[in-house]
Coordinates of C-alpha atoms and ligand atoms in Angstrom, one line a residue:
X1 CA 87.2 -31.2 -94.6
X2 CA 88.3 -34.4 -96.3
X3 CA 91.8 -33.3 -95.7
X4 CA 91.2 -32.9 -92.0
X5 CA 89.6 -36.3 -91.5
X6 CA 92.2 -38.1 -93.6
X7 CA 95.0 -36.6 -91.5
X8 CA 93.2 -37.5 -88.3
X9 CA 92.5 -41.0 -89.5
X10 CA 96.2 -41.5 -90.5
X11 CA 97.3 -40.2 -87.1
X12 CA 94.9 -42.4 -85.1
X13 CA 95.5 -45.5 -87.1
X14 CA 99.2 -45.0 -86.7
X15 CA 98.8 -44.9 -82.9
X16 CA 96.5 -48.0 -83.1
X17 CA 99.2 -50.0 -84.9
X18 CA 101.9 -48.7 -82.5
X19 CA 100.0 -49.7 -79.4
X20 CA 102.0 -52.6 -78.0
X21 CA 99.6 -53.9 -75.4
X22 CA 95.9 -53.7 -74.5
X23 CA 96.4 -50.9 -72.1
X24 CA 98.1 -48.7 -74.7
X25 CA 95.4 -49.5 -77.2
X26 CA 92.7 -48.5 -74.6
X27 CA 94.5 -45.1 -74.2
X28 CA 94.3 -44.6 -78.0
X29 CA 90.6 -45.6 -78.0
X30 CA 89.8 -43.1 -75.2
X31 CA 91.8 -40.4 -77.1
X32 CA 89.8 -40.9 -80.2
X33 CA 86.4 -42.3 -79.3
X34 CA 86.0 -41.4 -75.6
X35 CA 83.7 -38.7 -74.4
X36 CA 86.3 -36.0 -75.1
X37 CA 88.1 -37.9 -77.9
X38 CA 89.1 -36.3 -81.1
X39 CA 86.6 -38.2 -83.2
X40 CA 83.8 -37.6 -80.7
X41 CA 84.5 -33.9 -80.7
X42 CA 84.2 -33.8 -84.5
X43 CA 80.9 -35.7 -84.3
X44 CA 79.7 -33.2 -81.6
X45 CA 80.6 -30.3 -83.9
X46 CA 77.9 -31.5 -86.4
X47 CA 75.3 -30.1 -84.2
X48 CA 76.5 -26.5 -84.7
X49 CA 76.8 -26.8 -88.5
X50 CA 74.3 -25.7 -91.2
X51 CA 72.3 -28.4 -92.9
X52 CA 74.5 -28.2 -96.0
X53 CA 77.7 -28.4 -94.1
X54 CA 76.3 -31.3 -92.1
X55 CA 75.4 -33.1 -95.3
X56 CA 79.1 -33.1 -96.4
X57 CA 80.8 -33.5 -93.0
X58 CA 78.3 -36.1 -91.5
X59 CA 79.2 -39.0 -93.7
X60 CA 82.9 -38.2 -93.5
X61 CA 82.9 -38.1 -89.7
X62 CA 80.8 -41.2 -89.4
X63 CA 83.1 -43.1 -91.8
X64 CA 86.1 -41.9 -89.8
X65 CA 84.5 -43.2 -86.6
X66 CA 83.7 -46.6 -88.2
X67 CA 87.2 -47.0 -89.5
X68 CA 88.8 -46.1 -86.2
X69 CA 86.4 -48.5 -84.3
X70 CA 87.2 -51.3 -86.8
X71 CA 91.0 -50.7 -86.6
X72 CA 90.9 -50.7 -82.8
X73 CA 88.9 -54.0 -82.7
X74 CA 91.3 -55.7 -85.1
X75 CA 94.3 -54.5 -83.2
X76 CA 92.7 -55.7 -79.9
X77 CA 92.2 -59.2 -81.4
X78 CA 95.9 -59.2 -82.6
X79 CA 97.2 -58.2 -79.2
X80 CA 95.1 -60.8 -77.4
X81 CA 96.2 -63.6 -79.6
X82 CA 99.9 -62.5 -79.3
X83 CA 99.5 -62.4 -75.5
X84 CA 98.0 -65.9 -75.5
X85 CA 100.9 -67.2 -77.7
X86 CA 103.4 -65.7 -75.4
X87 CA 101.7 -67.3 -72.4
X88 CA 101.5 -70.7 -74.0
X89 CA 105.2 -70.5 -74.9
X90 CA 106.2 -69.5 -71.4
X91 CA 104.0 -71.9 -69.6
X92 CA 104.7 -74.9 -71.7
X93 CA 105.7 -78.1 -69.8
X94 CA 108.3 -80.4 -71.4
X95 CA 106.8 -83.8 -70.7
X96 CA 110.1 -85.5 -71.7
X97 CA 111.9 -83.9 -68.7
X98 CA 112.8 -86.4 -66.0
X99 CA 110.4 -86.6 -63.1
X100 CA 111.1 -84.5 -60.0
X101 CA 114.2 -85.7 -58.3
X102 CA 112.9 -85.6 -54.8
X103 CA 109.6 -87.4 -54.5
X104 CA 107.9 -86.6 -51.2
X105 CA 106.5 -90.0 -50.1
X106 CA 108.4 -93.2 -49.3
X107 CA 107.5 -96.9 -49.7
X108 CA 106.8 -98.6 -46.3
X109 CA 109.3 -101.3 -45.4
X110 CA 106.4 -103.9 -45.4
X111 CA 105.4 -102.9 -48.9
X112 CA 109.0 -103.0 -50.0
X113 CA 109.6 -106.5 -48.5
X114 CA 106.3 -107.7 -49.9
X115 CA 107.4 -106.6 -53.4
X116 CA 110.8 -108.2 -52.9
X117 CA 109.3 -111.5 -51.8
X118 CA 106.8 -111.7 -54.7
X119 CA 109.6 -110.8 -57.2
X120 CA 111.8 -113.7 -55.9
X121 CA 108.9 -116.3 -55.9
X122 CA 107.7 -115.1 -59.3
X123 CA 111.2 -115.9 -60.6
X124 CA 111.0 -119.4 -59.0
X125 CA 107.7 -120.0 -60.9
X126 CA 105.2 -119.2 -58.1
X127 CA 102.0 -117.2 -58.8
X128 CA 100.7 -114.7 -56.3
X129 CA 97.4 -115.7 -54.6
X130 CA 95.2 -113.7 -52.3
X131 CA 92.4 -114.2 -49.8
X132 CA 90.2 -111.9 -47.7
X133 CA 91.2 -110.5 -44.3
X134 CA 87.8 -111.5 -42.9
X135 CA 87.9 -115.2 -43.4
X136 CA 85.5 -118.2 -42.9
X137 CA 86.3 -120.0 -39.6
X138 CA 86.1 -123.1 -41.9
X139 CA 89.0 -122.0 -44.1
X140 CA 91.1 -120.5 -41.3
X141 CA 90.8 -123.6 -39.1
X142 CA 88.6 -126.5 -40.0
X143 CA 89.8 -127.3 -43.5
X144 CA 93.4 -126.8 -42.2
X145 CA 92.7 -129.8 -39.9
X146 CA 91.9 -127.7 -36.9
X147 CA 88.3 -128.8 -36.0
X148 CA 86.2 -126.8 -33.5
X149 CA 87.4 -127.7 -30.0
X150 CA 90.8 -128.8 -31.2
X151 CA 93.4 -127.6 -28.7
X152 CA 95.5 -126.2 -31.5
X153 CA 92.9 -123.3 -31.9
X154 CA 94.4 -121.9 -28.7
X155 CA 97.7 -121.5 -30.5
X156 CA 96.2 -118.5 -32.2
X157 CA 94.6 -115.7 -30.2
X158 CA 91.8 -115.1 -32.6
X159 CA 89.7 -112.0 -33.2
X160 CA 86.2 -113.4 -33.8
X161 CA 83.5 -111.6 -35.9
X162 CA 79.9 -111.8 -34.8
X163 CA 78.0 -115.0 -35.8
X164 CA 76.1 -114.8 -39.2
X165 CA 72.4 -115.5 -39.4
X166 CA 73.1 -119.1 -40.5
X167 CA 75.2 -119.7 -37.4
X168 CA 78.5 -119.7 -39.4
X169 CA 81.4 -117.7 -37.9
X170 CA 84.0 -115.4 -39.5
X171 CA 87.4 -114.5 -38.0
X172 CA 90.0 -112.0 -38.8
X173 CA 92.4 -114.5 -40.4
X174 CA 95.1 -115.5 -37.9
X175 CA 97.5 -116.6 -40.7
X176 CA 97.8 -116.7 -44.5
X177 CA 97.3 -120.5 -44.5
X178 CA 93.6 -120.2 -45.5
X179 CA 94.8 -119.0 -48.9
X180 CA 96.1 -122.6 -49.3
X181 CA 92.6 -123.8 -48.8
X182 CA 91.1 -121.3 -51.2
X183 CA 93.7 -122.1 -53.9
X184 CA 93.3 -125.9 -53.6
X185 CA 89.5 -125.7 -53.7
X186 CA 89.6 -123.8 -57.0
X187 CA 92.7 -125.1 -58.8
X188 CA 93.9 -128.5 -59.5
X189 CA 97.6 -129.5 -59.3
X190 CA 100.3 -128.6 -60.3
X191 CA 99.9 -125.7 -57.9
X192 CA 102.7 -123.2 -57.0
X193 CA 101.6 -120.1 -55.2
X194 CA 102.9 -117.5 -52.8
X195 CA 100.4 -115.5 -50.7
X196 CA 101.6 -112.5 -48.8
X197 CA 99.0 -110.6 -46.8
X198 CA 97.6 -109.0 -43.6
X199 CA 96.9 -111.2 -40.6
X200 CA 95.5 -110.6 -37.1
X201 CA 96.0 -112.0 -33.6
X202 CA 95.3 -110.7 -30.1
X203 CA 99.0 -110.0 -29.4
X204 CA 101.1 -106.9 -28.7
X205 CA 104.7 -106.3 -27.7
X206 CA 108.0 -105.2 -29.3
X207 CA 108.0 -108.1 -31.8
X208 CA 104.2 -108.8 -32.0
X209 CA 101.4 -106.6 -33.3
X210 CA 97.6 -107.3 -33.4
X211 CA 97.8 -106.7 -37.2
X212 CA 100.9 -108.0 -38.9
X213 CA 101.8 -109.6 -42.2
X214 CA 102.7 -113.1 -43.3
X215 CA 103.8 -114.8 -46.5
X216 CA 102.7 -118.3 -47.4
X217 CA 103.9 -120.7 -50.0
X218 CA 102.3 -123.8 -51.4
X219 CA 103.4 -126.4 -54.0
X220 CA 101.2 -129.4 -54.8
X221 CA 102.1 -131.9 -57.5
X222 CA 103.0 -135.6 -58.0
X223 CA 106.2 -136.5 -56.2
X224 CA 106.7 -133.3 -54.2
X225 CA 109.0 -133.8 -51.2
X226 CA 110.6 -131.8 -48.4
X227 CA 113.8 -131.8 -50.5
X228 CA 112.1 -129.5 -53.0
X229 CA 111.0 -127.3 -50.1
X230 CA 114.5 -127.0 -48.7
X231 CA 115.8 -126.0 -52.1
X232 CA 113.1 -123.4 -52.6
X233 CA 113.7 -121.9 -49.2
X234 CA 117.4 -121.8 -49.7
X235 CA 117.0 -120.0 -53.0
X236 CA 114.5 -117.6 -51.5
X237 CA 116.5 -116.6 -48.5
X238 CA 119.7 -116.3 -50.5
X239 CA 118.0 -113.9 -52.9
X240 CA 116.1 -112.1 -50.2
X241 CA 119.1 -111.4 -47.9
X242 CA 121.2 -110.7 -51.0
X243 CA 124.1 -113.1 -49.9
X244 CA 125.8 -115.7 -52.1
X245 CA 125.5 -118.5 -49.4
X246 CA 123.3 -119.3 -46.5
X247 CA 122.8 -122.3 -44.2
X248 CA 119.4 -123.5 -43.1
X249 CA 118.8 -125.8 -40.1
X250 CA 115.6 -127.9 -39.9
X251 CA 113.9 -128.4 -36.5
X252 CA 111.0 -130.8 -36.0
X253 CA 107.8 -128.8 -35.2
X254 CA 104.0 -129.1 -35.1
X255 CA 101.4 -127.6 -37.2
X256 CA 98.0 -129.4 -37.6
X257 CA 98.0 -128.8 -41.4
X258 CA 101.4 -130.2 -42.1
X259 CA 102.8 -133.7 -41.3
X260 CA 105.7 -133.8 -40.8
X261 CA 106.2 -130.2 -39.7
X262 CA 109.6 -128.4 -39.9
X263 CA 110.7 -125.1 -38.6
X264 CA 113.7 -123.4 -40.3
X265 CA 116.5 -121.5 -38.7
X266 CA 119.1 -119.5 -40.6
X267 CA 122.8 -119.5 -39.5
X268 CA 124.0 -116.0 -38.6
X269 CA 126.6 -114.0 -36.7
X270 CA 125.3 -111.6 -34.1
X271 CA 128.6 -111.1 -32.2
X272 CA 128.8 -107.4 -33.2
X273 CA 126.0 -105.6 -31.3
X274 CA 123.3 -104.2 -33.7
X275 CA 124.6 -106.1 -36.7
X276 CA 123.6 -109.5 -38.2
X277 CA 125.7 -111.3 -40.8
X278 CA 124.0 -114.2 -42.6
X279 CA 125.6 -117.4 -43.7
X280 CA 128.4 -117.5 -41.0
X281 CA 128.6 -117.4 -37.2
X282 CA 127.2 -119.5 -34.4
X283 CA 123.7 -118.0 -33.9
X284 CA 120.5 -119.2 -35.4
X285 CA 117.6 -117.1 -36.4
X286 CA 114.0 -118.5 -36.6
X287 CA 112.6 -117.9 -40.0
X288 CA 109.6 -120.0 -41.1
X289 CA 107.2 -122.8 -40.3
X290 CA 106.6 -125.5 -42.9
X291 CA 106.0 -129.1 -43.7
X292 CA 104.4 -131.6 -46.0
X293 CA 100.7 -130.8 -46.6
X294 CA 98.7 -133.1 -44.4
X295 CA 96.8 -135.7 -46.5
X296 CA 93.6 -134.8 -44.6
X297 CA 93.9 -131.2 -45.7
X298 CA 94.4 -132.2 -49.3
X299 CA 91.4 -134.5 -49.1
X300 CA 89.2 -131.7 -47.5
X301 CA 90.2 -129.4 -50.3
X302 CA 89.2 -132.0 -53.0
X303 CA 92.8 -133.2 -54.0
X304 CA 93.5 -136.9 -54.0
X305 CA 96.2 -137.5 -51.3
X306 CA 97.0 -140.9 -52.9
X307 CA 98.1 -139.2 -56.1
X308 CA 99.5 -135.8 -54.9
X309 CA 101.8 -134.5 -52.2
X310 CA 102.7 -130.9 -51.4
X311 CA 104.8 -128.7 -49.2
X312 CA 103.7 -125.5 -47.5
X313 CA 105.6 -122.8 -45.6
X314 CA 104.8 -119.5 -43.9
X315 CA 106.5 -116.8 -41.9
X316 CA 106.3 -113.2 -40.7
X317 CA 106.7 -110.5 -43.4
X318 CA 107.2 -107.8 -40.8
X319 CA 109.8 -110.0 -39.2
X320 CA 111.7 -110.3 -42.5
X321 CA 111.6 -106.5 -42.9
X322 CA 112.9 -106.0 -39.3
X323 CA 115.8 -108.5 -39.9
X324 CA 116.8 -107.2 -43.3
X325 CA 116.6 -103.5 -42.5
X326 CA 117.6 -103.6 -38.9
X327 CA 114.3 -102.3 -37.4
X328 CA 114.2 -103.2 -33.7
X329 CA 110.5 -102.7 -32.9
X330 CA 107.4 -103.7 -34.8
X331 CA 105.0 -101.2 -33.2
X332 CA 106.1 -98.1 -35.1
X333 CA 105.4 -100.0 -38.4
X334 CA 101.7 -99.1 -38.0
X335 CA 101.9 -95.7 -36.2
X336 CA 102.2 -93.5 -39.4
X337 CA 105.0 -91.4 -37.8
X338 CA 106.4 -89.4 -40.7
X339 CA 109.9 -89.3 -39.2
X340 CA 110.0 -93.1 -38.9
X341 CA 108.6 -93.5 -42.5
X342 CA 111.2 -91.1 -43.9
X343 CA 114.0 -92.9 -42.0
X344 CA 113.0 -96.5 -42.9
X345 CA 111.0 -95.9 -46.1
X346 CA 112.2 -96.6 -49.7
X347 CA 112.3 -94.4 -52.8
X348 CA 108.9 -94.5 -54.4
X349 CA 110.1 -95.1 -57.9
X350 CA 112.5 -98.0 -57.3
X351 CA 110.6 -101.2 -57.9
X352 CA 112.5 -104.2 -56.6
X353 CA 113.4 -106.7 -59.3
X354 CA 115.9 -109.6 -59.3
X355 CA 118.0 -108.3 -62.2
X356 CA 117.6 -104.5 -61.3
X357 CA 118.3 -105.1 -57.6
X358 CA 116.0 -105.8 -54.7
X359 CA 117.0 -103.0 -52.3
X360 CA 119.2 -100.0 -53.1
Ligands
FA5_401 C1 101.7 -119.9 -38.7 O1 101.0 -118.9 -38.7 C2 101.6 -121.0 -39.8 N1 100.4 -120.7 -40.6 C3 102.9 -121.0 -40.7 C4 102.9 -122.2 -41.6 C5 102.4 -122.1 -42.9 C6 103.3 -123.5 -41.1 C7 102.5 -123.2 -43.7 C8 103.3 -124.6 -41.9 C9 102.9 -124.4 -43.2 P1 103.1 -119.2 -36.6 O2 102.0 -119.1 -35.7 O3 104.4 -119.7 -36.1 O4 102.8 -120.1 -37.9 O5 103.4 -117.8 -37.3 C10 104.4 -117.6 -38.3 C11 105.1 -116.3 -38.1 O6 104.2 -115.2 -38.0 C12 105.9 -116.2 -36.8 O7 107.1 -116.9 -36.8 C13 106.1 -114.7 -36.6 O8 107.2 -114.3 -37.4 C14 104.8 -114.2 -37.3 N2 103.9 -113.7 -36.2 C15 103.0 -114.4 -35.5 N3 102.3 -113.7 -34.7 C16 102.8 -112.4 -34.9 C17 102.4 -111.1 -34.4 N4 101.4 -111.0 -33.5 N5 103.1 -110.0 -34.8 C18 104.1 -110.2 -35.7 N6 104.4 -111.3 -36.3 C19 103.8 -112.4 -35.9

């Protein structure tokens, strides 16, 4: 009998080691330990044996069953861990591989131009400042030398927010100039900031949108003049339009918060339809409002106008994007049309820098 069980054990254990996957192993298990399996049949045969025979065969069969069961369990663990190793090897991601070549999204032209503007001003030593979209009437107007009932309030078609319990009023800021106020109230000169951001006016046509973007610049220190402003604007527009030479023309203007006030135009050539060349030609393009910070604004913001002077400037960011990238209409900027975004958008991973290139 020992001979029979030894032979059977050898044969079954051979099949167990030869099973190359869990399905094959299961077939071996059923063949040995299943209802009609070889080992099960042996165990069943004990019932028909005499007590003496059973005493000899019982332990042999039970030992055989235990060995086969153990061998199958061991092989199962081996196969499972081999299968896991194979999966881990095949599903491994090489994190050093370059990112996917075709990113799905694009950077909106306004975001692109905002990054370009801040990169250039950062290089000129200007810090980025921010203010809220919902602004105090006081900062949007009064502290900028536009008191209540001043006719200049009509220059901006303002979105007003409901009056607060204390009677004060908020507005959707009509320009980024209140960031000048916020900056001067909390920092002392020397001040050099650029403040790009969202602005709002009741206005809508091909070049005006109820929500648009402006960039604002402010420098306050001892001895600041309009000469400094002109140099800063020249450097800025040269870098922004990526041309070696530009020509700016100053025109007298009026803003309640600057005195004197100057509007800047850029020489350009628009003789070829649909094309603008900067720096040459006989056309002029309106770019920014500016001026010397009004002494009353300095005083209202806690800065001594006897000691300090400053310049401020501001213009439309969407307008810069339209000019630089040849976008004819402002309205689709905010319509989330994927075809428009694909056409005018910028690659998501190209961050504009002065040395790496602003636009590619
Ligand atoms: C101002 O808003 C002043 N705060 C600029 C300034 C700052 C002057 C600092 C002096 C010192 P103005 O109202 O002209 O100025 O607006 C500036 C620019 O914003 C415009 O030239 C135009 O490019 C842009 N802009 C104004 N309204 C809209 C609009 N509805 N949609 C798109 N762009 C607009």
